[in-house]
mmCIF file of C-alpha atoms in Angstrom:
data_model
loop_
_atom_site.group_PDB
_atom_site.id
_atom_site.type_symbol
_atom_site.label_atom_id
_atom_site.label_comp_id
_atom_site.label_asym_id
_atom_site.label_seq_id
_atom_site.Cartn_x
_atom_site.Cartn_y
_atom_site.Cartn_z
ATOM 1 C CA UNK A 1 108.914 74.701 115.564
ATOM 2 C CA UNK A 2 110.916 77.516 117.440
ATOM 3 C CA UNK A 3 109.225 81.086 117.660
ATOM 4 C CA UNK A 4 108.234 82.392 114.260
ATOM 5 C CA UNK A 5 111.201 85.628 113.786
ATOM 6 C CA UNK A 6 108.996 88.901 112.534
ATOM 7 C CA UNK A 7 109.789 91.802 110.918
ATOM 8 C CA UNK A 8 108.120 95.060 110.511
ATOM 9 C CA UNK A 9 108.792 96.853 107.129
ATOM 10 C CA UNK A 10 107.358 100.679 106.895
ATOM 11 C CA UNK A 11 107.189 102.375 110.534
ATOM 12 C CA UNK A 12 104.613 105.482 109.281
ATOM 13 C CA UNK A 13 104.916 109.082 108.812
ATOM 14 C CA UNK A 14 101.682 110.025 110.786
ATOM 15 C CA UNK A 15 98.925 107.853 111.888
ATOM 16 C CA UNK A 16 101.157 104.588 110.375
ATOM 17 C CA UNK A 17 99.625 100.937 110.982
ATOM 18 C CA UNK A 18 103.021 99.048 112.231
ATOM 19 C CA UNK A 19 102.100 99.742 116.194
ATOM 20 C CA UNK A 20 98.745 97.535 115.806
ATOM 21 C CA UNK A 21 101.133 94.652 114.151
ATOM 22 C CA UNK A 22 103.812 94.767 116.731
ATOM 23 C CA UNK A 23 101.438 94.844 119.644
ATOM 24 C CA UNK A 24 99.716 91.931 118.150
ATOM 25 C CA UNK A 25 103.118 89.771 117.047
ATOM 26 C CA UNK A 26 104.164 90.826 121.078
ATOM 27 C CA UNK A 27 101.341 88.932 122.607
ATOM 28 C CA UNK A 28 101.579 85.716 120.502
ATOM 29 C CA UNK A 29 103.870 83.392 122.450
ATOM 30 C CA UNK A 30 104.929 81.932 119.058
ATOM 31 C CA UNK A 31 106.513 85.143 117.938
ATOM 32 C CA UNK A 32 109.889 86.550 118.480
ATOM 33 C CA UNK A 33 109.293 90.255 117.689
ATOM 34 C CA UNK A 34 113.126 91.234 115.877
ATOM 35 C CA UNK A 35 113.757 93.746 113.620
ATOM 36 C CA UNK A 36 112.094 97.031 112.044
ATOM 37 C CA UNK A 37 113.228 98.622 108.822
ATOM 38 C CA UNK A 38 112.076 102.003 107.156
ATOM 39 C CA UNK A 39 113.487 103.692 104.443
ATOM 40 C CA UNK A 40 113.428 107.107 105.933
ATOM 41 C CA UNK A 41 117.150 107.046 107.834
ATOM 42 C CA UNK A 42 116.489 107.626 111.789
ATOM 43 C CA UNK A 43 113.055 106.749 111.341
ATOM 44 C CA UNK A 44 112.624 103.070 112.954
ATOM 45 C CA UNK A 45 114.808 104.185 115.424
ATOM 46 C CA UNK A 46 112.653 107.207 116.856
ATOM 47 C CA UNK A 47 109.315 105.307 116.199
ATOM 48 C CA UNK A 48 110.922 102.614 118.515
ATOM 49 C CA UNK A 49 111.639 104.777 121.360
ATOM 50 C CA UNK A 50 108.509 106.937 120.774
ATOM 51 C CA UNK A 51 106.657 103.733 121.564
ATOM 52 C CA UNK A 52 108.650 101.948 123.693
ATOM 53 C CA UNK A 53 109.595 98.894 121.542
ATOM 54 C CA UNK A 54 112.400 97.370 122.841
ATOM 55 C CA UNK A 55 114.960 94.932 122.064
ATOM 56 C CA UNK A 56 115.044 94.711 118.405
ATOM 57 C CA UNK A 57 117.231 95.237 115.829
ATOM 58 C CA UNK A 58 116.871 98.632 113.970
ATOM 59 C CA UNK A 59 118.171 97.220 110.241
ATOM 60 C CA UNK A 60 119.884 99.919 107.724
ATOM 61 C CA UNK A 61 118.507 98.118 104.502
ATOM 62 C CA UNK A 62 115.614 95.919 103.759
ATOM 63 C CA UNK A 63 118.081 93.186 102.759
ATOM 64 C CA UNK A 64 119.554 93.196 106.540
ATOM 65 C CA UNK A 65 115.766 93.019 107.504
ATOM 66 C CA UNK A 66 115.372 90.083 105.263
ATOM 67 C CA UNK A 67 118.053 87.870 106.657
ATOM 68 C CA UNK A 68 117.050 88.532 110.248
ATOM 69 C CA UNK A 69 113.587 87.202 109.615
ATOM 70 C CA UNK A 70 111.727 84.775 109.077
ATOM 71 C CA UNK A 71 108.022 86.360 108.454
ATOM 72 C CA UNK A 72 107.460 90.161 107.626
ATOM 73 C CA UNK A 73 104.713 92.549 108.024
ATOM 74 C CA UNK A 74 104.426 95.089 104.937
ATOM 75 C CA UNK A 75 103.712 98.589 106.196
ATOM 76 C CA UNK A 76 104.713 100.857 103.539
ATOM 77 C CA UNK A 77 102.637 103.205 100.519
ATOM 78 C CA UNK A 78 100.896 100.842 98.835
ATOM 79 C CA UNK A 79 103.034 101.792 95.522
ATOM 80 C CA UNK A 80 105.604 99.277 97.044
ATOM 81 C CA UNK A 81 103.796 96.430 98.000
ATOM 82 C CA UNK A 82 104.834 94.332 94.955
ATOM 83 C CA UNK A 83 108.651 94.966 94.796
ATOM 84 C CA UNK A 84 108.657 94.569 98.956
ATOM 85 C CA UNK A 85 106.823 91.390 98.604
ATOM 86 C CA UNK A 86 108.524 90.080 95.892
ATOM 87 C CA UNK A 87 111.603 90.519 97.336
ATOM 88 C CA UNK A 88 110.891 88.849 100.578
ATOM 89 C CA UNK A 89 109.437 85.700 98.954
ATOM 90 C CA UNK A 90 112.548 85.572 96.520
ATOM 91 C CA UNK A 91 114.039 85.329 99.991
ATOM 92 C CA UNK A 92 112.125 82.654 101.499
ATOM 93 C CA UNK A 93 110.487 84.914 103.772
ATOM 94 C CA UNK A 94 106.795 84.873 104.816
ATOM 95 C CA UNK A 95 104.538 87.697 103.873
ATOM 96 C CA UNK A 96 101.595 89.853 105.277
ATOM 97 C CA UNK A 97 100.914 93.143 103.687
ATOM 98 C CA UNK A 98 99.092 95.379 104.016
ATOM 99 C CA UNK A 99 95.665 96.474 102.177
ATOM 100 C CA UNK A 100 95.017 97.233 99.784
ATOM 101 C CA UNK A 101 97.280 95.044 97.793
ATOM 102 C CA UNK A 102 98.748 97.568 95.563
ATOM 103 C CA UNK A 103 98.016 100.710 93.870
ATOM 104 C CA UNK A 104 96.535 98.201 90.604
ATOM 105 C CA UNK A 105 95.602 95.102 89.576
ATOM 106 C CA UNK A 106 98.813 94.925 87.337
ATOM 107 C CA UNK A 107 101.229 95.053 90.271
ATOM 108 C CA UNK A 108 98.727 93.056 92.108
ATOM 109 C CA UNK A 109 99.189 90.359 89.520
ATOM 110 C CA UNK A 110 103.141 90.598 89.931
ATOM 111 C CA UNK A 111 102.223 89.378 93.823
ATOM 112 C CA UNK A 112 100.061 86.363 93.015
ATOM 113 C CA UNK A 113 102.286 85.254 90.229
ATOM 114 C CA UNK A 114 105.140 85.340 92.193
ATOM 115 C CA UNK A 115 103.363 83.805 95.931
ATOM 116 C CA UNK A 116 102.761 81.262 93.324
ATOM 117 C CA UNK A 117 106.601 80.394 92.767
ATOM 118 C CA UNK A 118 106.658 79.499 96.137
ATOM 119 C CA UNK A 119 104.018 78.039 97.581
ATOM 120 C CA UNK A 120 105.668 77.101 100.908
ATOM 121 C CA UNK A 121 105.773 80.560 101.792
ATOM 122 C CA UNK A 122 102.337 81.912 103.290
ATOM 123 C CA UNK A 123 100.924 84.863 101.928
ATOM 124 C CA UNK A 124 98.395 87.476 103.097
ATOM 125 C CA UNK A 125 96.492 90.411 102.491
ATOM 126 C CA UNK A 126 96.106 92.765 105.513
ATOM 127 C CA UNK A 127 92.044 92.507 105.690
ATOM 128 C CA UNK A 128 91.999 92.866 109.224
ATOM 129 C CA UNK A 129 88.634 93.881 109.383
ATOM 130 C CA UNK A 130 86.988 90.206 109.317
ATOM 131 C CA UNK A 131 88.711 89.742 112.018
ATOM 132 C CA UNK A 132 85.797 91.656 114.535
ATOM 133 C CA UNK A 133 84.060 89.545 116.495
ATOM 134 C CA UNK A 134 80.669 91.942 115.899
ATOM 135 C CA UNK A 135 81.176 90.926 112.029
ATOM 136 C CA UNK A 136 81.909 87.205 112.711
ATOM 137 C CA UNK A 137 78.830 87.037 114.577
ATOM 138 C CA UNK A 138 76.953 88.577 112.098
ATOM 139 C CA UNK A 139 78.258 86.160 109.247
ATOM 140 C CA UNK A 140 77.270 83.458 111.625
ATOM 141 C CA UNK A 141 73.580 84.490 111.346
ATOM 142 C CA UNK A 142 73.361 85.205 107.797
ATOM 143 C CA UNK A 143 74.964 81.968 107.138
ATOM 144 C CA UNK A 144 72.552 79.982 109.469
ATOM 145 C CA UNK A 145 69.372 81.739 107.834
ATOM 146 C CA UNK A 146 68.234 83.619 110.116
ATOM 147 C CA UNK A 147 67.593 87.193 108.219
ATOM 148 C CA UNK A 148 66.967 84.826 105.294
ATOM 149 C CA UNK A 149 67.528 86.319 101.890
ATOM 150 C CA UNK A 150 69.395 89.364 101.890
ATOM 151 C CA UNK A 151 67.621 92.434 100.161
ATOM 152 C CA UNK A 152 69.884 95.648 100.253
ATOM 153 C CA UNK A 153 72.973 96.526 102.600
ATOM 154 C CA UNK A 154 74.402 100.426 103.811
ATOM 155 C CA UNK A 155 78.102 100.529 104.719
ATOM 156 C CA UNK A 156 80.042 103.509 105.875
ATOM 157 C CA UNK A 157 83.089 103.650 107.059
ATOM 158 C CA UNK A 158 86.072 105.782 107.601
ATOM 159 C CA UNK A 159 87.407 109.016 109.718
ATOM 160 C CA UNK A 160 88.876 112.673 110.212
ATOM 161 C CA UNK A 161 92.389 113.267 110.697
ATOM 162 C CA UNK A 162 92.725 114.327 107.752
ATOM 163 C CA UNK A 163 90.105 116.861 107.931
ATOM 164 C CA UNK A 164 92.592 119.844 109.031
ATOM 165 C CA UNK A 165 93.236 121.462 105.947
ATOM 166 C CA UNK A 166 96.330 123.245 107.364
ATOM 167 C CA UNK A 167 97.575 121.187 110.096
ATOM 168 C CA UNK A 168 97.830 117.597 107.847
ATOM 169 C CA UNK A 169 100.455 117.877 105.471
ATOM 170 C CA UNK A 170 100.524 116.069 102.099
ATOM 171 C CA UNK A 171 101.038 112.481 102.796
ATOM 172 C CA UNK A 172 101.678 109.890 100.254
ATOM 173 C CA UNK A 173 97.954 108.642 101.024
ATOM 174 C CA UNK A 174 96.772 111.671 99.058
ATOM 175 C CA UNK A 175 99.046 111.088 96.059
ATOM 176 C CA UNK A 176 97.736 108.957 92.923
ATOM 177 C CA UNK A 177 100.986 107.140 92.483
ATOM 178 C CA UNK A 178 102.166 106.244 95.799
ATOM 179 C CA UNK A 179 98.488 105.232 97.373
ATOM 180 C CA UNK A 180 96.239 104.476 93.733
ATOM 181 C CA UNK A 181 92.740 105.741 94.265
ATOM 182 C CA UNK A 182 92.227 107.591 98.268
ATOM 183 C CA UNK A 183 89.367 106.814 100.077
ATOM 184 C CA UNK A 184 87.898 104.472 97.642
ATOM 185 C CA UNK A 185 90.568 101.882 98.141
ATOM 186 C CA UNK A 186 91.644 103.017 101.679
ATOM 187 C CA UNK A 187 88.087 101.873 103.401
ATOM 188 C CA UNK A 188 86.751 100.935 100.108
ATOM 189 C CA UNK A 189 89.259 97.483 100.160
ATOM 190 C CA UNK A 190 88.189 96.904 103.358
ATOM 191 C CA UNK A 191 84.301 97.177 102.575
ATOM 192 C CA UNK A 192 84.059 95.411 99.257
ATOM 193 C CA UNK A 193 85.990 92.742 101.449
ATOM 194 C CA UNK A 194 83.142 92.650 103.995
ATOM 195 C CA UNK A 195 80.820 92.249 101.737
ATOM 196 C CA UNK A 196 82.181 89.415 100.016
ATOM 197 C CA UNK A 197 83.157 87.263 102.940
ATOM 198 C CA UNK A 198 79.385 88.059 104.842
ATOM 199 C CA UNK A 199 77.724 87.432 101.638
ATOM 200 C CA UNK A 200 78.835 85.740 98.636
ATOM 201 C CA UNK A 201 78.207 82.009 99.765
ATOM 202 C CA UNK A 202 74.097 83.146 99.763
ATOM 203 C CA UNK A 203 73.771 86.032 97.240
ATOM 204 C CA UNK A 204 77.020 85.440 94.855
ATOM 205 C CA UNK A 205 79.534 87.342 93.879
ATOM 206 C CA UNK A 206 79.576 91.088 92.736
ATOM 207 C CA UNK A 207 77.713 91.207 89.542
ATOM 208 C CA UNK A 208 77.376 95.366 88.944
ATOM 209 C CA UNK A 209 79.383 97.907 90.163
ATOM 210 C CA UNK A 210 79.113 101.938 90.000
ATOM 211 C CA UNK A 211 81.191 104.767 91.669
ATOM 212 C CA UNK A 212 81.186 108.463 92.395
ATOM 213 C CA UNK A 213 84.562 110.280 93.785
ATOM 214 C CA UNK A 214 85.662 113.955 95.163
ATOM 215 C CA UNK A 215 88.347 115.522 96.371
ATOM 216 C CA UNK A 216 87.260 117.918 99.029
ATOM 217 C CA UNK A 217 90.359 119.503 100.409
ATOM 218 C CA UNK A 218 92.493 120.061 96.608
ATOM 219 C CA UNK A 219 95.814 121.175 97.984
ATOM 220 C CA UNK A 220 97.615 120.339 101.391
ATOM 221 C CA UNK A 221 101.465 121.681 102.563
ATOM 222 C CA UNK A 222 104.095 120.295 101.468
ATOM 223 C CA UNK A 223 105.609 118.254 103.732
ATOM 224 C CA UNK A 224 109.741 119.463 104.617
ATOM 225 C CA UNK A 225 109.054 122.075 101.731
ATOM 226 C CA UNK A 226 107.203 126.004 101.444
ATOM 227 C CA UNK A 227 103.844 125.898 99.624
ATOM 228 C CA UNK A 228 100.982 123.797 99.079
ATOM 229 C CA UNK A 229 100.689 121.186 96.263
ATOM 230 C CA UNK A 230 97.421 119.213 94.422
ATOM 231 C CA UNK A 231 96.188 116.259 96.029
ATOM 232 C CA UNK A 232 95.429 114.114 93.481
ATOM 233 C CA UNK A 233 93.320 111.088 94.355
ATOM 234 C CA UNK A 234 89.890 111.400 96.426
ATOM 235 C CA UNK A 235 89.074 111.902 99.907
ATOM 236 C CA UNK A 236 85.565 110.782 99.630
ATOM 237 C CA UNK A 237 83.607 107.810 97.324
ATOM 238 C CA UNK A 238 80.321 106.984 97.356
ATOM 239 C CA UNK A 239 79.447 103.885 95.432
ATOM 240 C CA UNK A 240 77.664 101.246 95.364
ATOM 241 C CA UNK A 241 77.355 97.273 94.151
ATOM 242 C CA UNK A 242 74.977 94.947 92.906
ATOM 243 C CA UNK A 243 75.472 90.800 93.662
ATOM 244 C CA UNK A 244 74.321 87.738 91.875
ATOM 245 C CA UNK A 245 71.207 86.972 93.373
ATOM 246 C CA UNK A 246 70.351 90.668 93.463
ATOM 247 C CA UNK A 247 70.874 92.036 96.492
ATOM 248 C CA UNK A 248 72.141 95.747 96.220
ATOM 249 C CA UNK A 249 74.799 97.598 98.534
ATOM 250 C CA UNK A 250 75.640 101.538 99.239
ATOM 251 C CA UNK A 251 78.868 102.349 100.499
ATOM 252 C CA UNK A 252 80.556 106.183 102.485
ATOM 253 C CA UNK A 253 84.029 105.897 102.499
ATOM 254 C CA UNK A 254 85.207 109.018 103.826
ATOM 255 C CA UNK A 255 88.824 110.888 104.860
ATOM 256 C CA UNK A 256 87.402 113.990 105.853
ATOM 257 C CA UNK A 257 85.207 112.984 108.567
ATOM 258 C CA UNK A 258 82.616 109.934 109.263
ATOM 259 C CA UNK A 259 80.217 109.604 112.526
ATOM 260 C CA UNK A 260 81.573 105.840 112.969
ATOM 261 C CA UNK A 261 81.382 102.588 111.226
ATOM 262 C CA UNK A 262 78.203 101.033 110.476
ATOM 263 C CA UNK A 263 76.712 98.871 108.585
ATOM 264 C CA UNK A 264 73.326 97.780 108.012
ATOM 265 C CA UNK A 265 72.149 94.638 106.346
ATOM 266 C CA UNK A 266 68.422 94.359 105.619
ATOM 267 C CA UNK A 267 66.813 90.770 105.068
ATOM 268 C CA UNK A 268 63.856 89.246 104.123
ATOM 269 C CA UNK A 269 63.667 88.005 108.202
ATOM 270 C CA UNK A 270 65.256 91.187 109.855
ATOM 271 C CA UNK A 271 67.898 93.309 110.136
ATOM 272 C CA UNK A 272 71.634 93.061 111.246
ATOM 273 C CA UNK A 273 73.582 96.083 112.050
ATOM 274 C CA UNK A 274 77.471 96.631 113.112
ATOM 275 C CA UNK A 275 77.489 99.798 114.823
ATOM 276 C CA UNK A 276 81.110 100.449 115.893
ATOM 277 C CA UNK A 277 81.148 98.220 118.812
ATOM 278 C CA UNK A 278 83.059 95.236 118.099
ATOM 279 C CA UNK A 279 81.302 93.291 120.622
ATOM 280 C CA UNK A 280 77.896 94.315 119.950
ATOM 281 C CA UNK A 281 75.472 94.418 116.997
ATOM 282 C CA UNK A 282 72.090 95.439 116.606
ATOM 283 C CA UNK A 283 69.280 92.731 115.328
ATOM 284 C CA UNK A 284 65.538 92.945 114.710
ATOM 285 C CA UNK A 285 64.253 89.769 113.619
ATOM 286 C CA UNK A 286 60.483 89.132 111.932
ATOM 287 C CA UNK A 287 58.583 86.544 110.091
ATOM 288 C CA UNK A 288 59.665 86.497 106.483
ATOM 289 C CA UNK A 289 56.583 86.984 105.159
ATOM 290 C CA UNK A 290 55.563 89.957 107.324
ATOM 291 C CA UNK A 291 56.253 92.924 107.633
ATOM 292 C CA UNK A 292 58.671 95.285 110.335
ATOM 293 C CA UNK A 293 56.237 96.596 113.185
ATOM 294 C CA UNK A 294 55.936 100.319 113.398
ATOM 295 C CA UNK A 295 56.594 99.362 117.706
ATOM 296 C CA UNK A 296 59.578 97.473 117.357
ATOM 297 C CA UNK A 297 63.639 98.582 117.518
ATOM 298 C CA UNK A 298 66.260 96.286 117.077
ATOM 299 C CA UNK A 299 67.721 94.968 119.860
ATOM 300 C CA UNK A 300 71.289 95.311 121.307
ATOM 301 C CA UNK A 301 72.872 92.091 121.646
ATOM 302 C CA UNK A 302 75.820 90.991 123.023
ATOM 303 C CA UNK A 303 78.694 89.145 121.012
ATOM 304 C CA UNK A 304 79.304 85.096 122.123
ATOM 305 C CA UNK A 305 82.419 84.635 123.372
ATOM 306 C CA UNK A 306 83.518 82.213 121.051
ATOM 307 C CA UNK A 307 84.045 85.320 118.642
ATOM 308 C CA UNK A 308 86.101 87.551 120.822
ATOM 309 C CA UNK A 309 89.520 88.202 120.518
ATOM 310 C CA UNK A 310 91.839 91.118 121.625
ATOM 311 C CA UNK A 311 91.999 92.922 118.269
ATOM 312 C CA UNK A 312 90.969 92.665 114.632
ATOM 313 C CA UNK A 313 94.348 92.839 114.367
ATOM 314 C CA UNK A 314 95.440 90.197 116.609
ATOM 315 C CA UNK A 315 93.056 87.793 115.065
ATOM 316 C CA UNK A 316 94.675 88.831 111.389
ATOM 317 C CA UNK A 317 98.278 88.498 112.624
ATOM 318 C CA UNK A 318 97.599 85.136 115.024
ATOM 319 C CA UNK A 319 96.135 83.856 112.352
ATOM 320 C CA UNK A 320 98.807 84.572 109.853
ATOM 321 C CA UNK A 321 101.305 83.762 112.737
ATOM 322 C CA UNK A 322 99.331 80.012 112.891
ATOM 323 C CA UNK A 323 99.901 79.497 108.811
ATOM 324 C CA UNK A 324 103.270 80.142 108.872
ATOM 325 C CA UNK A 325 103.775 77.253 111.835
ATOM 326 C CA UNK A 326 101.427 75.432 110.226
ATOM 327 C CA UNK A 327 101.970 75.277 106.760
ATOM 328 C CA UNK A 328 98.207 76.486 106.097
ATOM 329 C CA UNK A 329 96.980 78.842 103.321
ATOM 330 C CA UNK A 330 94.830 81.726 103.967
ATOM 331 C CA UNK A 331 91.872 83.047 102.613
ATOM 332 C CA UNK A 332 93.007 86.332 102.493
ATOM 333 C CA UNK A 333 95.961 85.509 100.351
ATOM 334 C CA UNK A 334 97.938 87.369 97.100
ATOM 335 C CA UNK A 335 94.523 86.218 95.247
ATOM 336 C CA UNK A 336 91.803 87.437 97.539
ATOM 337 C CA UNK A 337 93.897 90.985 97.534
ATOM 338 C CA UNK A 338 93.918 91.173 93.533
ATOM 339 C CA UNK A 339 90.165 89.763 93.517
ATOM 340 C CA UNK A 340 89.201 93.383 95.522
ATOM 341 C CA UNK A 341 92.068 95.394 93.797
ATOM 342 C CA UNK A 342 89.783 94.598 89.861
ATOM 343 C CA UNK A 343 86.843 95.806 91.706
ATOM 344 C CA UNK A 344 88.663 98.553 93.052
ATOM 345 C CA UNK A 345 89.877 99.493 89.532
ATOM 346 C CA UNK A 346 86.307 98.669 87.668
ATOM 347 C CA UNK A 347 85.260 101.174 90.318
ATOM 348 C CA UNK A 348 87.603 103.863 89.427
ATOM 349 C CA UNK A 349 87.058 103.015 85.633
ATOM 350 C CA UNK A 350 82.879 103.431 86.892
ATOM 351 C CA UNK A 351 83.865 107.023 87.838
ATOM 352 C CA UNK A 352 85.895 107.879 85.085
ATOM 353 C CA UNK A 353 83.460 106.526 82.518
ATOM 354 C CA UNK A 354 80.267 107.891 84.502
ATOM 355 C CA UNK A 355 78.533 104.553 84.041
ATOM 356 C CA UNK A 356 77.665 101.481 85.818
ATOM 357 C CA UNK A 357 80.031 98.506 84.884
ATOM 358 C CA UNK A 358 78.302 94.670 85.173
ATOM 359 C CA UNK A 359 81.563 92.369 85.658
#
């Protein structure tokens, strides 16, 4: 097969996740990186030449995009994942977008039922995060007994630039219908993800779900306008899961400032912890029917090569890069994305209702 012909759709307002996808699509030899579209006129342009992307076409419509392509990667609000997606598979293109799959699991639904009308198309959800080679290796353990059973987890994850409250203006991120819930389903998608991929083949799926929400900062600048206006979804979520075999996870996801991403998972055999450094994790091991010594820290251990790669995203986008030459489906398809979009929404419905939900 000749080079794979990408597109990127959505080039960002601020902190926008197309650069990660082109630098990964430019160093695999299988890709021809061709065309960017954004619906913002003048945008693609100056995002090219801010960041040095060369040679590629800078389309005036989505439907020029789509006949220049032959895969695309979806980097837009999340309120047009469906109709972008839809769209491209109607045209026989390829699709990865991004996470979470759409603002709810209605539209998400719209995207499976449609990958579904073509099934010679590949289709995938942007959970780049499995991709770390820190969180491969831990799944490796878990799944080789190690830790043994698994008894509770903590997960935090997310970041700061949006903690300015005068200098970061009111992005669509921070608006109910363009993003769907805020930091619940930004870092939220991505954790209940984790969780399920490290952990579902020995403790099941998630059985019990409950969620709490807030909106710190209530009102940004407007952005091209005078004034401020609401923000209304959340910039912080604390919640937490329950799985099958009863093992019980807390989860930080947080827009207004986190120390870094960690995660802790506690067994009946030791401990495993991510700690931000994709090739390193933490791990205290122990007899299983003892218990932790008072003298003992976990140790830092390096990451096997066989688990490295560049990025998380270049594993993601190799590997979607691989299907599409391939014929191969993924595991983070149209499906997997609506499977965390209905926990995302039981979620919200937890924090609407005040009450724990069992699924």
């Amino acid at each position: 097969m000749e080079k794979v012909k990408v597109g990127i759709v959505g080039t960002g307002y601020t902190i926008g996740i197309a650069l990660p996808h082109v630098m990964a699509y430019k160093d695999n030899p299988n890709v021809e990186m061709v065309a960017l579209y954004d619906e913002v006129k003048g945008k693609a342009k100056k995002w090219a030449k801010d960041n040095k992307i060369e040679d590629v076409i800078i389309c005036e419509s989505y439907d020029e995009l789509l006949e220049s392509v032959d895969a695309i990667s979806i980097c837009t609000p999340n309120n047009t994942h469906a109709e972008l997606s839809l769209k491209a598979l109607e045209n026989g293109v390829h699709v990865l977008c991004e996470k979470p799959i759409s603002t709810d699991s209605v539209e998400a639904k719209k995207m499976v039922e449609a990958a579904e009308k073509y099934p010679e198309l590949v289709n995938m959800t942007g959970f780049c995060y499995r991709g770390i080679p820190a969180i491969k290796y831990m799944k490796s353990i878990i799944d080789e007994g190690k830790i043994g059973k698994i008894y509770a987890c903590n997960h935090q994850l997310g970041g700061g630039r949006i903690a300015g409250k005068e200098n970061v203006m009111l992005e669509w991120r921070m608006r109910k219908e363009t993003s769907g819930t805020g930091a619940l389903a930004d870092f939220g998608s991505h954790m209940l993800d984790l969780t399920d991929y490290l952990l579902s083949d020995t403790e099941g799926k998630i059985s019990e779900v409950t969620s709490l929400i807030n909106t710190c900062i209530k009102e940004r600048n407007v952005i091209g306008g005078k004034g401020k206006a609401p923000v209304t979804n959340d910039d912080t979520a604390a919640f937490a899961v329950k799985l099958k075999e009863g093992a019980v996870s807390t989860f930080l996801s947080s827009r207004v400032g986190l120390s870094a991403h960690n995660w802790e998972i506690i067994g009946e055999g030791g401990i495993l912890i991510y700690f931000g450094d994709d090739n390193k994790i933490k791990m205290l091991l122990k007899d299983k029917d003892e218990s932790f010594a008072f003298d003992k820290s976990p140790e830092i251990i390096d990451v096997p090569e066989e688990f490295k790669v560049k990025s998380r995203f270049h594993e993601q986008n190799d590997e979607f890069i691989s299907n599409v030459m391939s014929g191969q489906k993924s595991k983070r398809d149209f499906k997997r994305g609506l499977y965390i979009q209905e926990l995302l929404d039981t979620l919200a419905e937890s924090t609407e209702t005040g009450n724990a939900i069992k699924l």
